[in-house]
Each structure stands twice: as C-alpha cells, then as structure tokens.
Amino acid sequence: MGYVHGYSDYEAGRLRNSAHALSGLIHAQVRYPEGALVLEAPCGVGAQTEFLVGNNPGTRFVCADISEASVRVAMGQNPGLPFLAGDLYALPFPNATFDHVFACYVLEHLERPGRALENLLRVLKPGGTLTSVEGDHGSCFFYPETPEALAAWACLPELQALLGGDSLIGRRMYSVLAGAGFSDVWVEPIRIYCDPSLPRMMKGFVEDTIVGMLRGIESEVIERGMLDPAVFRKGVEDILAITTHPEGAFCYTFFRAVGSAPDR
Amino acid sequence: MGYVHGYSDYEAGRLRNSAHALSGLIHAQVRYPEGALVLEAPCGVGAQTEFLVGNNPGTRFVCADISEASVRVAMGQNPGLPFLAGDLYALPFPNATFDHVFACYVLEHLERPGRALENLLRVLKPGGTLTSVEGDHGSCFFYPETPEALAAWACLPELQALLGGDSLIGRRMYSVLAGAGFSDVWVEPIRIYCDPSLPRMMKGFVEDTIVGMLRGIESEVIERGMLDPAVFRKGVEDILAITTHPEGAFCYTFFRAVGSAPDR
C-alpha cells in the first residue's frame, strides 16, 4: 500500500505546519496521567509527538512508525524519546504493554484499518484507552466554490481509494473501533472553520494543510491522468484564493474517537 | 418568495420535534440579561420561543412573524407572550427599540438576506447583539451513502434556490452579517453528529428533522419533475435506514453567528 502524501521533506514540513495550526483542536482533551506508559503509533515524522509530550510532561511515551526514514526525522525533532520502527499490523510489543495508545491520521491510509486496531488493542492493558484521530475528506465545504476547486479536491479521496485507503473513514470511526473490539467508544467531531476574521486558521489550515496536500499529489494526479493539469492547478489556486477572499469560508471535520480495551 | 417547507400542521409538528432534539446545541450560549427587551423575528410557530423563554426567565420577549397563521399557532403554544405579525423587511418598530435580536432558520429562505439583516440592525440599540442561526445543506454527509440518498437530499437546496433562497448560506454567515453593518461578528459551527451510540439524535435529527424535511417537499419535487418519484422515495428511505444501521452515521453543520450593532 502506498502512502498518498509520500515521504518527502516537503511533506514533513507540511505535516509540522499543519500540526501547529491544529494542535489546540486535535490535542484538546488528550491528557494522560503521570507515569502512564503511552504508545504513539504511528508517529510519522513526529509532528504530533511534540504536542503529546508538551501536554503530558509526566507521561512516558514510546513512538513507533513503519518508516525508518520517518523515525529518524522524528528522533531529530524530539531528542531523547524512545522511537522505533514498527508495523501496525505486527507491533513488536507483548500483549497488554501500554496504559494508552494514541494514533493520528493513519486509518484512512490502511487497507485493513480494523486489523491495525486489533493489533493496537492487543498491546493495550485492560481498561486502557485508544485515542484515534482521523479526517474525512467528504466533510469539506467552502465558499466561493468553483467547479475546478471541487474537481481538484475530489482527486484526493479518489487517489486515496486507488492506493487502498478510505479518506472518508472519519464518519465511520464509531463502528470501526467498536468492530475491532473496543468498548465504550465515544466519537467527537472536531470542526475546523475559517472565515476572514480568522486569518491564522486560513493560513495554517487552508493554505498549509489543504492546499499543501493538493500540491503534494499534483504530480501523481497528472501522471495518472486523473484530471486535466490546467484544471487541477486552477482548482488549487481557487482554494488558495479563499484564504484572502473578503467572503471566503472553509469548513472541514476531523473525528476524535476514544475506545477502551475491555477486561479479558 | 415561497417558504420551502410550507405552513402545514405536519410542518409545525416537524419544527417542534426538531427544536426539541436540537435545543441543547442551538440554544447553548444564547442567554440574555434580566430585564432585557429581546425581539425574536421570525418566530414562526414558536418552536424556538419555548427554549428562549425557558433559558431566559427574566427577559422580556417580543415575537414577530410574517405569517399571521404561524403567529396564531405560536400564541397558542406560548400563552401570555406578545406576538405580532410583522415583515422582516418592514418591521413595525422604531429605531433602536431592542436590546437584542434572535433570528433562527430564516436567512436561507430570503431573496435579500442582507436587507432583512439591515432591518434587524435598525431596531437594535447600539451595542445590542443579533444572534442568527442557520443551517447549511451542503454540510451534510453520512454513511451508508447511496446515489438515491444523495439525489433526494440534493432536491432540497435545488428547490430552495428555485424559490429564491440559499440553503448553503450557513458557511457565509460571517460575510453576510459583516456586510449588513454588524460589528464584532463571531461565527461558531454547531456540528450535529449521530452514530449508533446516539439513538436519540438519530431519531430527533435524522428522522424528525432531515427525513421530515424531505417528506415535506416530496409532492413539490414530484410536481416540478425534479427527480423520479421512485428514486426520491428510495433516497428518503435510504436516509431513514441510516438511523438503525449498525454502522450508520450522519453529520450536519448549523452556524450560530453573533454580531453587534455599532455605535451610531
């Protein structure tokens, strides 16, 4: 399975910019007790790790990612933390190792999200929690809305599906977690909203996150012939123009799901 | 201009069921000081009035609606309150009469929402606030998603547009209020989210509010030839089936905007 956003330096920078813009919303309520042992998997380039550690100074984190290159970047950004390469489908930990698990922006990329969740459940102690954060690319709406902007944006879920993922997984988080065996599943939508009174969100979310994602897939969209290059580029420019339009607006929904490991 | 939902008893019941299901979300933070004089316009059949009055026991409310029939229903539901028939474009009050104004689910139905807002601004005292709540029918996404469900749902904004309204106005609330002359405009998305762990929201929102709206426009959709009747009916049934589907999910966004009357 391919990772739709790739592993470039450009992408590592985009992930960090996006994590900064959204940290208050994504990490609200993600608080762990002193001394708890928490797995972050996958950690990617460590873009979320900084906020996990900053918000939970007494917690012991272990961070794992399938990409050794990403792990090296993450270690450079977060010195002193235990990082290791590890596949979500075959985590190198005994059963019931961790008090809690944090998993961000991953299920949408997987062909078997339920299988990955079962593995995360396996390494959780009974009563421990999984916090899982995902987007939903079908949740997006904006103003002004041009046909080219809609067509360019539609390339992202389409490409994700071609790679075996599901970028509309956000809306299904309840049933995906419950189906994997988690109990007391609770899902909260995290709504991103930008208007002209919120220029920092326009920059951090629409420009750095959304337009950033689209620019990152441009060459693949064109190589695969998914959309006329001129239409794609105009669509991306139209979305960028929302950020400074006097009546511009942009909405998107992430979902944060929390489920517990049942007693065995 | 026609009112897309009509003025039937069926519709009055739908509005009350919906208001009950959503009252906690729509009326959160809508609190007025003791003794303040607040205009609710339009009040419709009084579906929101009950919550305004219940949450603000010391506030003096005046309620107005363009439909005398609706005003009579509202008076029956909320005895003792001053209700009167009044057109948003020509409100029968002197300038600077009210401390605050509450306007719910109205701008989407108007050909000139800015003109209505200017009239509401005229009757507000300087420093007084307008609270305006609107939906956005383009904000809706759900699971499972069938072509018929998408087609049936699309009839609602299409019919609204044919009648001169804009059911995608929610995303534009910031610029619509700012353009009408309100200052310090602040917009908050109100995210409705339903999954199998939330059967009361599934019933109150998806069945009573969403399916209710669609059933209310069925005859008009068919008369106007907007969609094949069998497709429309299957689409509505598909949306209803979400409410009991083991993996069902439904999301919608309302917007609550607050703006202040500037000093003159």
mmCIF file of C-alpha atoms in Angstrom, chain A residues 7 45 67-74:
data_model
loop_
_atom_site.group_PDB
_atom_site.id
_atom_site.type_symbol
_atom_site.label_atom_id
_atom_site.label_comp_id
_atom_site.label_asym_id
_atom_site.label_seq_id
_atom_site.Cartn_x
_atom_site.Cartn_y
_atom_site.Cartn_z
ATOM 1 C CA TYR A 7 7.779 10.822 2.402
ATOM 2 C CA VAL A 45 7.939 12.401 11.384
ATOM 3 C CA SER A 67 9.042 4.057 8.013
ATOM 4 C CA GLU A 68 12.600 4.016 9.351
ATOM 5 C CA ALA A 69 13.274 7.284 7.496
ATOM 6 C CA SER A 70 10.346 8.972 9.283
ATOM 7 C CA VAL A 71 11.542 7.604 12.614
ATOM 8 C CA ARG A 72 14.971 9.172 12.019
ATOM 9 C CA VAL A 73 13.344 12.561 11.305
ATOM 10 C CA ALA A 74 11.122 12.203 14.388
#
